Amino acid sequence: MTRGLKTGKFLLLATVLAAASGAAAQEPDKAGVAIELSAAEPADGACKLSFVVQNGHKADIGKAVYETVLFDDQGQVARLTLLDFQDLPAGRLRVRQFQFPHTCADISRVLINGADTCTGDGLPDGACSRGLMLSSRAMELAG
């Protein structure tokens, strides 16, 4: 059930890495990257999205860039973009914010297609995609 302040929608974080996400759900102790959509705030006619990110690997990620899709309030693709989460130290939380030229009420869903770039010494292959855990705080969009 989705209910919002003015739009009647929650902002959701989703992934198309279904196989990788399913594997992570079966092996909760497996190292991976966790991304939580923490907040969506209006910012001068734009929308600022805040993410909390944790690198669960034993090695630092030097650079993590994710291909991300924003959907409009009609469910259509509004923007396909790359979000640079920068460096992600092992076992540490990081907050990353991105601003988009859409109102928050015009964004219904955020989809992470997968990692475009993932670098770091000692990382296993697919470190930013395999075991990727996505979540979204139960929040309503401000209109």
PDB file of C-alpha atoms in Angstrom:
ATOM      1  CA  MET A   1       0.000   0.000   0.000  1.00  0.00           C
ATOM      2  CA  THR A   2       1.428   3.364  -0.959  1.00  0.00           C
ATOM      3  CA  ARG A   3       0.317   6.648   0.493  1.00  0.00           C
ATOM      4  CA  GLY A   4       2.031  10.006   0.389  1.00  0.00           C
ATOM      5  CA  LEU A   5       1.501  13.581   1.478  1.00  0.00           C
ATOM      6  CA  LYS A   6       0.334  14.912  -1.884  1.00  0.00           C
ATOM      7  CA  THR A   7       1.377  12.392  -4.500  1.00  0.00           C
ATOM      8  CA  GLY A   8       0.016   9.196  -2.984  1.00  0.00           C
ATOM      9  CA  LYS A   9       3.366   7.451  -3.530  1.00  0.00           C
ATOM     10  CA  PHE A  10       6.369   6.212  -1.612  1.00  0.00           C
ATOM     11  CA  LEU A  11       9.766   6.672  -3.185  1.00  0.00           C
ATOM     12  CA  LEU A  12      11.140   3.157  -3.633  1.00  0.00           C
ATOM     13  CA  LEU A  13      14.639   1.875  -4.273  1.00  0.00           C
ATOM     14  CA  ALA A  14      14.727  -1.165  -6.528  1.00  0.00           C
ATOM     15  CA  THR A  15      17.241  -3.224  -8.452  1.00  0.00           C
ATOM     16  CA  VAL A  16      17.337  -5.309 -11.598  1.00  0.00           C
ATOM     17  CA  LEU A  17      20.051  -7.499 -10.120  1.00  0.00           C
ATOM     18  CA  ALA A  18      17.425 -10.050  -9.104  1.00  0.00           C
ATOM     19  CA  ALA A  19      19.735 -13.055  -9.155  1.00  0.00           C
ATOM     20  CA  ALA A  20      22.417 -11.322  -7.102  1.00  0.00           C
ATOM     21  CA  SER A  21      19.892  -9.905  -4.634  1.00  0.00           C
ATOM     22  CA  GLY A  22      18.251 -13.295  -4.204  1.00  0.00           C
ATOM     23  CA  ALA A  23      21.597 -14.885  -3.433  1.00  0.00           C
ATOM     24  CA  ALA A  24      22.316 -12.215  -0.828  1.00  0.00           C
ATOM     25  CA  ALA A  25      18.984 -12.884   0.870  1.00  0.00           C
ATOM     26  CA  GLN A  26      19.875 -16.565   1.202  1.00  0.00           C
ATOM     27  CA  GLU A  27      23.371 -15.825   2.552  1.00  0.00           C
ATOM     28  CA  PRO A  28      22.964 -12.877   4.953  1.00  0.00           C
ATOM     29  CA  ASP A  29      26.582 -13.039   6.169  1.00  0.00           C
ATOM     30  CA  LYS A  30      27.991 -12.679   2.641  1.00  0.00           C
ATOM     31  CA  ALA A  31      29.999  -9.508   2.085  1.00  0.00           C
ATOM     32  CA  GLY A  32      28.521  -6.929  -0.225  1.00  0.00           C
ATOM     33  CA  VAL A  33      27.464  -3.330  -0.612  1.00  0.00           C
ATOM     34  CA  ALA A  34      24.320  -2.057   1.104  1.00  0.00           C
ATOM     35  CA  ILE A  35      22.579   1.042  -0.252  1.00  0.00           C
ATOM     36  CA  GLU A  36      19.658   2.626   1.579  1.00  0.00           C
ATOM     37  CA  LEU A  37      17.594   5.448   0.129  1.00  0.00           C
ATOM     38  CA  SER A  38      17.387   7.497   3.299  1.00  0.00           C
ATOM     39  CA  ALA A  39      15.633  10.736   2.335  1.00  0.00           C
ATOM     40  CA  ALA A  40      14.127  12.756  -0.495  1.00  0.00           C
ATOM     41  CA  GLU A  41      14.060  16.483   0.171  1.00  0.00           C
ATOM     42  CA  PRO A  42      12.866  19.396  -1.968  1.00  0.00           C
ATOM     43  CA  ALA A  43      15.706  21.759  -2.889  1.00  0.00           C
ATOM     44  CA  ASP A  44      14.795  24.899  -4.874  1.00  0.00           C
ATOM     45  CA  GLY A  45      12.514  23.161  -7.379  1.00  0.00           C
ATOM     46  CA  ALA A  46      14.756  20.109  -7.472  1.00  0.00           C
ATOM     47  CA  CYS A  47      14.937  16.915  -5.428  1.00  0.00           C
ATOM     48  CA  LYS A  48      17.878  15.939  -3.239  1.00  0.00           C
ATOM     49  CA  LEU A  49      18.150  12.192  -2.631  1.00  0.00           C
ATOM     50  CA  SER A  50      20.253  11.006   0.311  1.00  0.00           C
ATOM     51  CA  PHE A  51      21.705   7.502   0.414  1.00  0.00           C
ATOM     52  CA  VAL A  52      23.402   5.664   3.280  1.00  0.00           C
ATOM     53  CA  VAL A  53      25.976   3.243   1.880  1.00  0.00           C
ATOM     54  CA  GLN A  54      28.011   0.552   3.592  1.00  0.00           C
ATOM     55  CA  ASN A  55      30.834  -1.491   2.137  1.00  0.00           C
ATOM     56  CA  GLY A  56      30.617  -4.927   3.762  1.00  0.00           C
ATOM     57  CA  HIS A  57      33.803  -6.168   2.085  1.00  0.00           C
ATOM     58  CA  LYS A  58      37.125  -6.530   3.920  1.00  0.00           C
ATOM     59  CA  ALA A  59      38.796  -4.296   1.319  1.00  0.00           C
ATOM     60  CA  ASP A  60      38.151  -0.632   0.569  1.00  0.00           C
ATOM     61  CA  ILE A  61      36.264   0.284  -2.600  1.00  0.00           C
ATOM     62  CA  GLY A  62      38.205   3.075  -4.297  1.00  0.00           C
ATOM     63  CA  LYS A  63      35.369   4.113  -6.586  1.00  0.00           C
ATOM     64  CA  ALA A  64      31.794   2.876  -6.933  1.00  0.00           C
ATOM     65  CA  VAL A  65      29.561   4.225  -9.697  1.00  0.00           C
ATOM     66  CA  TYR A  66      26.036   2.871 -10.162  1.00  0.00           C
ATOM     67  CA  GLU A  67      23.810   3.200 -13.231  1.00  0.00           C
ATOM     68  CA  THR A  68      20.560   4.566 -11.844  1.00  0.00           C
ATOM     69  CA  VAL A  69      17.115   5.221 -13.316  1.00  0.00           C
ATOM     70  CA  LEU A  70      14.561   7.693 -11.974  1.00  0.00           C
ATOM     71  CA  PHE A  71      10.922   7.095 -12.864  1.00  0.00           C
ATOM     72  CA  ASP A  72       8.370   9.911 -13.053  1.00  0.00           C
ATOM     73  CA  ASP A  73       4.965   9.946 -11.379  1.00  0.00           C
ATOM     74  CA  GLN A  74       3.490   8.169 -14.424  1.00  0.00           C
ATOM     75  CA  GLY A  75       5.965   5.276 -14.158  1.00  0.00           C
ATOM     76  CA  GLN A  76       7.966   6.403 -17.198  1.00  0.00           C
ATOM     77  CA  VAL A  77      11.751   6.726 -17.271  1.00  0.00           C
ATOM     78  CA  ALA A  78      12.557  10.333 -16.397  1.00  0.00           C
ATOM     79  CA  ARG A  79      16.349  10.077 -16.181  1.00  0.00           C
ATOM     80  CA  LEU A  80      19.067   7.482 -16.695  1.00  0.00           C
ATOM     81  CA  THR A  81      22.254   8.581 -14.967  1.00  0.00           C
ATOM     82  CA  LEU A  82      25.436   7.452 -13.266  1.00  0.00           C
ATOM     83  CA  LEU A  83      25.712   8.116  -9.527  1.00  0.00           C
ATOM     84  CA  ASP A  84      29.294   8.307  -8.247  1.00  0.00           C
ATOM     85  CA  PHE A  85      29.319   7.040  -4.664  1.00  0.00           C
ATOM     86  CA  GLN A  86      33.090   7.735  -4.609  1.00  0.00           C
ATOM     87  CA  ASP A  87      35.268   5.794  -2.175  1.00  0.00           C
ATOM     88  CA  LEU A  88      33.672   3.380   0.280  1.00  0.00           C
ATOM     89  CA  PRO A  89      35.976   2.303   3.131  1.00  0.00           C
ATOM     90  CA  ALA A  90      35.585  -1.289   4.337  1.00  0.00           C
ATOM     91  CA  GLY A  91      33.003  -1.680   7.098  1.00  0.00           C
ATOM     92  CA  ARG A  92      32.191   2.047   7.283  1.00  0.00           C
ATOM     93  CA  LEU A  93      28.967   3.940   6.666  1.00  0.00           C
ATOM     94  CA  ARG A  94      28.967   6.801   4.195  1.00  0.00           C
ATOM     95  CA  VAL A  95      26.230   9.267   3.251  1.00  0.00           C
ATOM     96  CA  ARG A  96      26.046  10.440  -0.352  1.00  0.00           C
ATOM     97  CA  GLN A  97      23.631  13.048  -1.715  1.00  0.00           C
ATOM     98  CA  PHE A  98      22.577  13.735  -5.286  1.00  0.00           C
ATOM     99  CA  GLN A  99      20.347  16.512  -6.593  1.00  0.00           C
ATOM    100  CA  PHE A 100      18.079  16.089  -9.621  1.00  0.00           C
ATOM    101  CA  PRO A 101      16.193  18.727 -11.663  1.00  0.00           C
ATOM    102  CA  HIS A 102      12.818  17.165 -10.820  1.00  0.00           C
ATOM    103  CA  THR A 103      10.559  17.842  -7.874  1.00  0.00           C
ATOM    104  CA  CYS A 104      10.457  14.972  -5.397  1.00  0.00           C
ATOM    105  CA  ALA A 105       6.753  14.562  -6.137  1.00  0.00           C
ATOM    106  CA  ASP A 106       7.691  13.841  -9.767  1.00  0.00           C
ATOM    107  CA  ILE A 107       9.940  10.893  -8.817  1.00  0.00           C
ATOM    108  CA  SER A 108       8.082   7.675  -8.041  1.00  0.00           C
ATOM    109  CA  ARG A 109      10.894   5.115  -8.052  1.00  0.00           C
ATOM    110  CA  VAL A 110      14.671   4.826  -8.112  1.00  0.00           C
ATOM    111  CA  LEU A 111      16.102   1.777  -9.905  1.00  0.00           C
ATOM    112  CA  ILE A 112      19.728   0.681  -9.634  1.00  0.00           C
ATOM    113  CA  ASN A 113      20.683  -1.225 -12.794  1.00  0.00           C
ATOM    114  CA  GLY A 114      24.078  -2.225 -11.448  1.00  0.00           C
ATOM    115  CA  ALA A 115      27.649  -1.091 -10.964  1.00  0.00           C
ATOM    116  CA  ASP A 116      29.175   0.755 -13.901  1.00  0.00           C
ATOM    117  CA  THR A 117      32.535   1.168 -12.136  1.00  0.00           C
ATOM    118  CA  CYS A 118      33.920  -0.678  -9.115  1.00  0.00           C
ATOM    119  CA  THR A 119      37.601  -0.374  -8.242  1.00  0.00           C
ATOM    120  CA  GLY A 120      39.765  -1.304  -5.284  1.00  0.00           C
ATOM    121  CA  ASP A 121      42.690  -3.538  -4.368  1.00  0.00           C
ATOM    122  CA  GLY A 122      41.761  -6.976  -3.090  1.00  0.00           C
ATOM    123  CA  LEU A 123      38.099  -6.825  -4.143  1.00  0.00           C
ATOM    124  CA  PRO A 124      36.462  -9.941  -5.567  1.00  0.00           C
ATOM    125  CA  ASP A 125      35.015  -9.817  -9.094  1.00  0.00           C
ATOM    126  CA  GLY A 126      31.610  -8.128  -9.099  1.00  0.00           C
ATOM    127  CA  ALA A 127      32.200  -6.699  -5.607  1.00  0.00           C
ATOM    128  CA  CYS A 128      29.797  -3.790  -6.121  1.00  0.00           C
ATOM    129  CA  SER A 129      27.022  -5.881  -7.706  1.00  0.00           C
ATOM    130  CA  ARG A 130      27.093  -9.342  -6.141  1.00  0.00           C
ATOM    131  CA  GLY A 131      25.308  -9.357  -2.834  1.00  0.00           C
ATOM    132  CA  LEU A 132      24.039  -5.824  -3.426  1.00  0.00           C
ATOM    133  CA  MET A 133      21.466  -5.094  -0.719  1.00  0.00           C
ATOM    134  CA  LEU A 134      18.985  -2.295  -1.354  1.00  0.00           C
ATOM    135  CA  SER A 135      16.501  -0.754   1.006  1.00  0.00           C
ATOM    136  CA  SER A 136      14.390   2.346   1.392  1.00  0.00           C
ATOM    137  CA  ARG A 137      13.219   4.037   4.557  1.00  0.00           C
ATOM    138  CA  ALA A 138       9.427   4.161   4.866  1.00  0.00           C
ATOM    139  CA  MET A 139       9.039   7.780   3.939  1.00  0.00           C
ATOM    140  CA  GLU A 140       6.583   9.876   2.090  1.00  0.00           C
ATOM    141  CA  LEU A 141       7.463  12.317  -0.621  1.00  0.00           C
ATOM    142  CA  ALA A 142       7.022  15.954   0.168  1.00  0.00           C
ATOM    143  CA  GLY A 143       5.139  17.701  -2.591  1.00  0.00           C
TER     144      GLY A 143
END
